[in-house]
XYZ file of C-alpha atoms in Angstrom:
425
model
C -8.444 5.989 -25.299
C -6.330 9.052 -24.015
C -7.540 12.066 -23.739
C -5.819 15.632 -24.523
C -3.272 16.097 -21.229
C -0.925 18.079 -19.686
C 2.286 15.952 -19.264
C 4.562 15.840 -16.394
C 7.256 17.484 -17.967
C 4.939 20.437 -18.665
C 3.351 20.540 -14.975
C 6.953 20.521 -13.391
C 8.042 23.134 -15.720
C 4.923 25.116 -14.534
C 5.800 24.483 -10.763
C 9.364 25.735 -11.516
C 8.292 28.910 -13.284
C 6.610 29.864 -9.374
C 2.834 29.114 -10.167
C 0.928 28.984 -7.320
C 0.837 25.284 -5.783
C -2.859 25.113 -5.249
C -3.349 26.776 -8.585
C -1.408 24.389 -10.330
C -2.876 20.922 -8.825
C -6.426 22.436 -9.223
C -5.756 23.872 -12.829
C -4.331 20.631 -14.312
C -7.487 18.453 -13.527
C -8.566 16.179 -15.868
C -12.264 16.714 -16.671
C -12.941 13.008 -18.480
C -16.194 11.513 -19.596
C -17.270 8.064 -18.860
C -16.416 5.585 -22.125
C -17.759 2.395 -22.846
C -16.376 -0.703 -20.974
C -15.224 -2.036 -24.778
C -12.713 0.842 -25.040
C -9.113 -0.366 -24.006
C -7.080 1.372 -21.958
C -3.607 2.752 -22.690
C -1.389 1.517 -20.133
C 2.184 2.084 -18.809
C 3.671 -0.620 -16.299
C 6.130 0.408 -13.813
C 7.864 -2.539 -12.757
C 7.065 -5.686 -14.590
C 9.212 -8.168 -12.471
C 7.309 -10.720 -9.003
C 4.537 -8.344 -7.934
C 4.498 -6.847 -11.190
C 4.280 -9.758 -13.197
C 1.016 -10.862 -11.330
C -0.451 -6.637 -11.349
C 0.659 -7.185 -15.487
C -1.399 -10.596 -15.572
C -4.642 -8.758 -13.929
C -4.287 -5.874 -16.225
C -3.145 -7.476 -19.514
C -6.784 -7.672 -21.557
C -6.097 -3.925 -21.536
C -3.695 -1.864 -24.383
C -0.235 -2.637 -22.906
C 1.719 0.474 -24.223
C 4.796 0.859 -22.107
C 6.961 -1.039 -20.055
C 8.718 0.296 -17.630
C 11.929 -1.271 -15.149
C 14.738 -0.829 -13.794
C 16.429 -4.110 -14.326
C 16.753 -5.036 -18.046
C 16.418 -8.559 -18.064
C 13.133 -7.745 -16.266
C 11.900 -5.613 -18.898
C 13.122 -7.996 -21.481
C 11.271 -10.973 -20.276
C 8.056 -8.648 -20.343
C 8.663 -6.909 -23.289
C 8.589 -10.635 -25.061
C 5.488 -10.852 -23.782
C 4.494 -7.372 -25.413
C 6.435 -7.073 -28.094
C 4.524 -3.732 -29.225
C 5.392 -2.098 -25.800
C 7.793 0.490 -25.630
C 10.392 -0.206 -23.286
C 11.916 2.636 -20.545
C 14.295 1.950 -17.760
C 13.587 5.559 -16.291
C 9.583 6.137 -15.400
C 10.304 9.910 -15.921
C 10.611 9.241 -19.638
C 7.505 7.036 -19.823
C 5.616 9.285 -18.002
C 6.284 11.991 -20.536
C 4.198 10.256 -23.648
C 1.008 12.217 -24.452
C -1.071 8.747 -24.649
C -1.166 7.013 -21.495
C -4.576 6.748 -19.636
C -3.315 5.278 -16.545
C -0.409 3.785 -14.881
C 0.073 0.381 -12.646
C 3.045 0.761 -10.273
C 4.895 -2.178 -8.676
C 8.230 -0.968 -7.387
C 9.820 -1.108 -3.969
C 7.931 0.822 -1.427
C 10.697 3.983 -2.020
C 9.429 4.634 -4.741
C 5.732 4.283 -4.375
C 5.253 7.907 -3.975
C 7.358 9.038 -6.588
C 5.792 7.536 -9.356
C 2.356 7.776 -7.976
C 2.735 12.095 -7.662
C 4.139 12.137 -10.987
C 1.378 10.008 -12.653
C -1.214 11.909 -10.515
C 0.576 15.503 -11.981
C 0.822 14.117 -15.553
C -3.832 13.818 -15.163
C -3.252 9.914 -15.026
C -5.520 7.127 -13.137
C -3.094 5.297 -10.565
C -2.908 1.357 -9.167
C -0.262 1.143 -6.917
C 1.019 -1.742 -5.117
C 0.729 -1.799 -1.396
C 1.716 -0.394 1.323
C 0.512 3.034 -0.544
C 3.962 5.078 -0.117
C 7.045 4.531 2.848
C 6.645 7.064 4.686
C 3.437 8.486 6.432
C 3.964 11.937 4.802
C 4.024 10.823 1.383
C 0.874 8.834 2.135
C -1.148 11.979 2.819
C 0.331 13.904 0.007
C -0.679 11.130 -2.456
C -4.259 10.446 -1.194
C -4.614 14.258 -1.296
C -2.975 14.740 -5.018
C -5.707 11.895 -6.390
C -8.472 13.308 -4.466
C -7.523 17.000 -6.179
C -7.389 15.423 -9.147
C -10.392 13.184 -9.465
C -8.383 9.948 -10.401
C -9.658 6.432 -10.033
C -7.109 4.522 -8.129
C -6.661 1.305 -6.362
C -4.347 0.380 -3.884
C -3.115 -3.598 -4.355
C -4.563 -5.217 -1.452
C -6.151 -7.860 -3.674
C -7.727 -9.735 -0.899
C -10.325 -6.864 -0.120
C -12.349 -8.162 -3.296
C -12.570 -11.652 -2.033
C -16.031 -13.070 -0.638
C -14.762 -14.023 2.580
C -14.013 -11.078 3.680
C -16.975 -9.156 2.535
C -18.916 -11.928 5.081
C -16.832 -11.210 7.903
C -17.917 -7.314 8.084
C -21.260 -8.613 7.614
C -20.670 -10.728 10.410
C -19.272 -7.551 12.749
C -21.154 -5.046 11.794
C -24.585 -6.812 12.590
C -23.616 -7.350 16.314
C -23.191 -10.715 16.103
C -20.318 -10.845 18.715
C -21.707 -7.627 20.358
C -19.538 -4.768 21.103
C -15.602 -5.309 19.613
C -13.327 -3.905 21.896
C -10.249 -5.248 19.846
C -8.799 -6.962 16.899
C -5.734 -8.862 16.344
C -3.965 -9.490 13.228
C -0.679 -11.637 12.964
C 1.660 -13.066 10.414
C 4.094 -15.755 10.360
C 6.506 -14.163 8.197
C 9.607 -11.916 8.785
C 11.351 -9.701 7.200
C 14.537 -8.362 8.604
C 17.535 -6.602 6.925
C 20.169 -8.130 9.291
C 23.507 -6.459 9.193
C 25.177 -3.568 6.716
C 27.466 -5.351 4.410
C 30.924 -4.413 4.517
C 32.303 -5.131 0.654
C 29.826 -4.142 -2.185
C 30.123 -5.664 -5.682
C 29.698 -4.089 -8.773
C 26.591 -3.036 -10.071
C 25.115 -6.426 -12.202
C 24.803 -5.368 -16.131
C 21.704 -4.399 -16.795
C 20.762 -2.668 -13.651
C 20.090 0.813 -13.124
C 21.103 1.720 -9.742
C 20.308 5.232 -10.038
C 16.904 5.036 -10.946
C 16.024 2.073 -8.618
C 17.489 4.166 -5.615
C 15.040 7.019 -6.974
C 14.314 9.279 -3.839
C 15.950 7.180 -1.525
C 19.169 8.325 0.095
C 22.252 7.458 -1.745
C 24.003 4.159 -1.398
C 26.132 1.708 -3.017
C 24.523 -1.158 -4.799
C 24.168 -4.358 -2.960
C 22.010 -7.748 -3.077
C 20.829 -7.768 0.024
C 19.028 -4.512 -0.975
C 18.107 -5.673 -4.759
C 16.193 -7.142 -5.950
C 14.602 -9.070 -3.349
C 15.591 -8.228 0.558
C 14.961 -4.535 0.224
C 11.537 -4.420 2.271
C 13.969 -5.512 5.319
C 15.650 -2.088 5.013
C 14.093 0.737 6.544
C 15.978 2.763 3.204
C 13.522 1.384 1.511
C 11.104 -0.748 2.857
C 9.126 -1.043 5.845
C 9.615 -4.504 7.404
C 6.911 -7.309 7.779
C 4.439 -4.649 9.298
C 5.555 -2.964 5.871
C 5.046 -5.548 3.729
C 2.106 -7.698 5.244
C 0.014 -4.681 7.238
C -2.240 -3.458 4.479
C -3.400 -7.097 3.968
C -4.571 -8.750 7.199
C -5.462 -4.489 9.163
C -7.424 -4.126 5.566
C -10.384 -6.352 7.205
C -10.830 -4.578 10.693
C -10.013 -1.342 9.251
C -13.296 -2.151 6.938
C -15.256 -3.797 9.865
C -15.022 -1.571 12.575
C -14.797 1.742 10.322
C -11.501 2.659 11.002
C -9.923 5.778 10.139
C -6.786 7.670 12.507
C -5.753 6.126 15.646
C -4.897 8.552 18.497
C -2.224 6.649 20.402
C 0.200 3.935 19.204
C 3.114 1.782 20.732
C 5.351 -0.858 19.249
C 7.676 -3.272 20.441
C 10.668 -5.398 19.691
C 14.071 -6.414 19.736
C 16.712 -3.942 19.883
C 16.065 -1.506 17.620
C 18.604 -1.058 14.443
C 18.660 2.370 12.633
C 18.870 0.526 9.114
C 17.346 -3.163 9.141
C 14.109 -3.591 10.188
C 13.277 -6.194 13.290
C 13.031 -9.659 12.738
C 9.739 -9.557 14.753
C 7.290 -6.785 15.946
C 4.511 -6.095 17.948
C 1.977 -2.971 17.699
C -1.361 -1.431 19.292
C -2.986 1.250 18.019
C -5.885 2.991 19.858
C -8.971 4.113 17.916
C -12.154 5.327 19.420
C -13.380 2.464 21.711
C -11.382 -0.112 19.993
C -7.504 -1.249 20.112
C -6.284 -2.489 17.047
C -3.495 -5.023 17.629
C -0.397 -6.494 15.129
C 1.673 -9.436 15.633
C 4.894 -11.055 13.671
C 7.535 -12.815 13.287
C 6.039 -15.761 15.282
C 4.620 -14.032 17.839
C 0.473 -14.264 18.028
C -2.347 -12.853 20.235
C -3.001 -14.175 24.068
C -5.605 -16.066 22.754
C -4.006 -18.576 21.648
C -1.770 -18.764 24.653
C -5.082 -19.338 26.850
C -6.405 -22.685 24.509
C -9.379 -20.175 23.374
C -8.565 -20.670 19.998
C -8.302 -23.673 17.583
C -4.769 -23.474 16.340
C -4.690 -21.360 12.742
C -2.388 -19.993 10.482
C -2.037 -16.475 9.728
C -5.574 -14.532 10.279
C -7.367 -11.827 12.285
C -9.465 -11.985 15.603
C -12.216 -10.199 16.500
C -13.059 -10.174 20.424
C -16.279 -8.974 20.925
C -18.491 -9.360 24.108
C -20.686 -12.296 23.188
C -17.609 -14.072 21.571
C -14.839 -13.994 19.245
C -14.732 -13.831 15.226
C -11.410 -16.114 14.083
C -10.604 -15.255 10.443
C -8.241 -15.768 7.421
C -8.248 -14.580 3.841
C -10.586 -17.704 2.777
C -12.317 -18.621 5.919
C -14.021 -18.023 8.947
C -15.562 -19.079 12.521
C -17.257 -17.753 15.517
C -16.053 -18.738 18.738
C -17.119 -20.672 21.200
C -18.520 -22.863 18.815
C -20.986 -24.065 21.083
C -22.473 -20.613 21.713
C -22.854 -20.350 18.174
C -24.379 -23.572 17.314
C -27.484 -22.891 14.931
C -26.390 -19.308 14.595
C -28.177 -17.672 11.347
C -25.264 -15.513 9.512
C -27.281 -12.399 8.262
C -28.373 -12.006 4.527
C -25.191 -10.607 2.276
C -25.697 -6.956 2.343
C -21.985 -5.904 0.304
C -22.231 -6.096 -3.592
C -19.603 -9.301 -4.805
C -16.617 -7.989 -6.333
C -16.287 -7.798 -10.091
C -12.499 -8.501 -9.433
C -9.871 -6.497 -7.857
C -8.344 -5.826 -11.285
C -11.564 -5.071 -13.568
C -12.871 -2.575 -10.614
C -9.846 -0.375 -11.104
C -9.933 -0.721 -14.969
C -13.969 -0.434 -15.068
C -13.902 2.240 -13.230
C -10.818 3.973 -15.079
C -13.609 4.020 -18.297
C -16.451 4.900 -16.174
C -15.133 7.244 -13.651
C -16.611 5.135 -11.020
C -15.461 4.271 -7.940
C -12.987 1.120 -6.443
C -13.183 -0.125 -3.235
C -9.209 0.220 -2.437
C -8.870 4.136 -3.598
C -6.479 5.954 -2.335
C -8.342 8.015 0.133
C -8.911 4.328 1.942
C -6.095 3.447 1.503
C -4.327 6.024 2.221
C -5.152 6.308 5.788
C -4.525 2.012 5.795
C -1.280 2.747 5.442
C -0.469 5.322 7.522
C -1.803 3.092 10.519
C 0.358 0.976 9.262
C 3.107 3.052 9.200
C 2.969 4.624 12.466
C 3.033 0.795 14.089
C 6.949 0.970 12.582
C 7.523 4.778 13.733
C 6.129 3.652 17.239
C 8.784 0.900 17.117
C 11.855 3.232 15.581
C 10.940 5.917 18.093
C 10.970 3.275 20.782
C 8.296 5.518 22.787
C 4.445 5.142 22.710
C 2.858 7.949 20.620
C 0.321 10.757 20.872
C -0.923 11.230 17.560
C -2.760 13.872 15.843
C -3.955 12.821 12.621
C -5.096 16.446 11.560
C -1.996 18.159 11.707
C 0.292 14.690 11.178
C 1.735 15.270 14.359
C 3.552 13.518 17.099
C 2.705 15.345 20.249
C 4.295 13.831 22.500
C 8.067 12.921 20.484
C 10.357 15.051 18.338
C 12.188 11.519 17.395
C 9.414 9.561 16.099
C 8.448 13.310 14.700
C 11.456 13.223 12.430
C 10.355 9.827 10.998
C 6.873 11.327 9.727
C 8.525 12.205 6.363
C 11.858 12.039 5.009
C 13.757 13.770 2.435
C 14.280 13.200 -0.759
C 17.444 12.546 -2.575
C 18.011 15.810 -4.959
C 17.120 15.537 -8.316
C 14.549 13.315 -7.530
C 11.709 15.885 -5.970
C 8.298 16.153 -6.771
């Protein structure tokens, strides 16, 4: 189903030869009609191992042309599974085949942004796991690059398409616990780097070191890094804040209309320039709302005060005629007894068709998903100011505009970071 392109190798040899920036984003737009929802699409997976086995499974009714991973017994496994796949260990030689329509990206968070600007460069439709990039920087560049472009894209924060969570904007945005002044989301879970090690083993067979380090700073292989610990590292991860953030902020960010935060603070243990903390606590203040994260095993006052019936993971809503307790499946307003024979209003948000088929339908339609990357990108760069709050160790004064820190040239510095050479986009 691909269209006539302009491949990555071609648009970076363009940016080389001095073109003009803007001229070169702009000029390289894909102008693509809307195809019938029978047509499959040609798709390249990047990273087919835990998240991107399920992301593979949600997208696997379409044309699975390439395979893409770092770690070969990975790509083996999945390449079993798609025997007519081609198979690539480096996504810079996927990314250069003239018949790709779109990508699906499930790597570390390091390399989010990487893959994401080269898809975007190379005219392709994006998913991309969450958080959207690892650093704040990268997350404006990359909503930007798919806005230029005109791509469909969807950020994997597969909860957004559930029912439940549709009701529970409902629920806010008709008043029915009056005014919110704040929201609290928490998680149980922690992730935490620990200490560096001091002996590193050889690289396992099979393993590409170079290519999973992509832009990242150069290190030596390890196992607490790969393949599972790495979100603990802030190398290449962003801790449970990281990891967990887009979820649980997704549904006030949606409710309450969310969009830059002006100040932010953090706390913690003592912080540790490589491994993220073992627990965390953030506020960020929006226009007449504070938005409010938890983790680790710490949870909101609340609970504390016996004013809420004990619940795992979730989000609260305080509002001024009572508080909205919620989790990915369910949901209750609080005190019950003020709410006894309360009416929920009539569902107002169109059901899902599936967090998968929207990105896919709208790939063939050039509609719209409810995760792009404009949403999403400014998701996760509340999210990611919560861990530059806590690195910095000082409250900030942010200005969303011009993506600066007023207020601190340390926390500043951890905007954006650089990118190992050979690797820039």
């Amino acid at each position: 189903m691909n269209q006539a392109r302009i491949t990555r190798r071609e648009v970076l040899k363009q940016a080389a030869a001095g073109l003009a920036a803007g001229w070169w984003l702009a000029g390289c737009q894909t102008a693509r009609s809307p195809r019938s929802s029978n047509e499959r699409l040609n798709l390249g997976i990047i990273g087919v191992a835990n998240r991107g086995a399920d992301n593979l499974a949600g997208v696997a009714g379409e044309n699975i042309v390439a395979l893409c991973d770092v770690d070969e017994s990975y790509l083996g496994a999945a390449g079993a599974r798609f025997p007519r796949a081609a198979r690539y260990t480096d996504l810079r030689r996927m990314l250069d085949r003239n018949d790709l329509d779109a990508v699906v990206i499930s790597t570390p968070d390091h390399t989010h942004a990487f893959a994401a600007l080269c898809a975007l460069e190379a005219g392709l439709d994006v998913y991309c796991e969450k958080p959207l990039t690892h650093t704040l920087a990268e997350a404006r560049r990359v909503a930007e690059l798919a806005r230029r472009k005109r791509a469909v894209t969807q950020m994997g924060t597969q909860i957004h398409a559930g029912s439940n969570y549709r009701r529970v904007v409902e629920l806010v945005q008709s008043g029915a616990i009056g005014s919110v002044s704040a929201a609290h989301c928490w998680v149980g879970r922690s992730w935490s780097g620990g200490a560096l090690p001091g002996e590193y083993p050889p690289v396992p067979a099979g393993l590409h070191w170079d290519e999973w380090l992509g832009p990242a700073a150069e290190r030596p292989y390890h196992p607490c890094y790969a393949p599972g610990n790495w979100r603990g590292w802030w190398n290449f991860g962003s801790g449970t804040l990281g990891d967990m953030g887009c979820h649980h902020l997704d549904l006030p960010f949606w409710a309450l209309g969310l969009r830059h935060p002006t100040a932010v603070e953090a706390s913690g243990p003592a912080r540790d320039t490589e491994s993220a903390p073992p627990w965390l606590q953030a506020r960020w203040q929006f226009p007449g709302v504070a938005l409010h994260w938890h983790d680790g095993g710490r949870r909101p006052p609340q609970f504390e005060h016996g004013l809420l019936p004990e619940w795992g993971d979730g989000t609260l809503f305080v509002g001024d005629k009572g508080f909205l307790l919620a989790d990915y499946d369910r949901h209750v307003l609080l005190p019950e007894a003020d709410f006894a024979g309360f009416v929920p209003p009539p569902p107002a948000i169109p059901e899902s068709i599936g967090h998968y088929q929207e990105w896919i339908e709208a790939c063939k339609t050039r509609g719209r998903t409810t995760c792009d990357f404009g949403y999403a990108g400014m998701l996760t760069e509340t999210v990611l100011l919560g861990t530059i709050a806590y690195r910095a160790g000082e409250p900030l004064d942010w200005d969303a505009r011009r993506m600066r820190v007023r207020n601190s040239a340390r926390a500043q510095a951890l905007v954006a970071a650089p990118w190992r050479r050979g690797w820039e986009v």
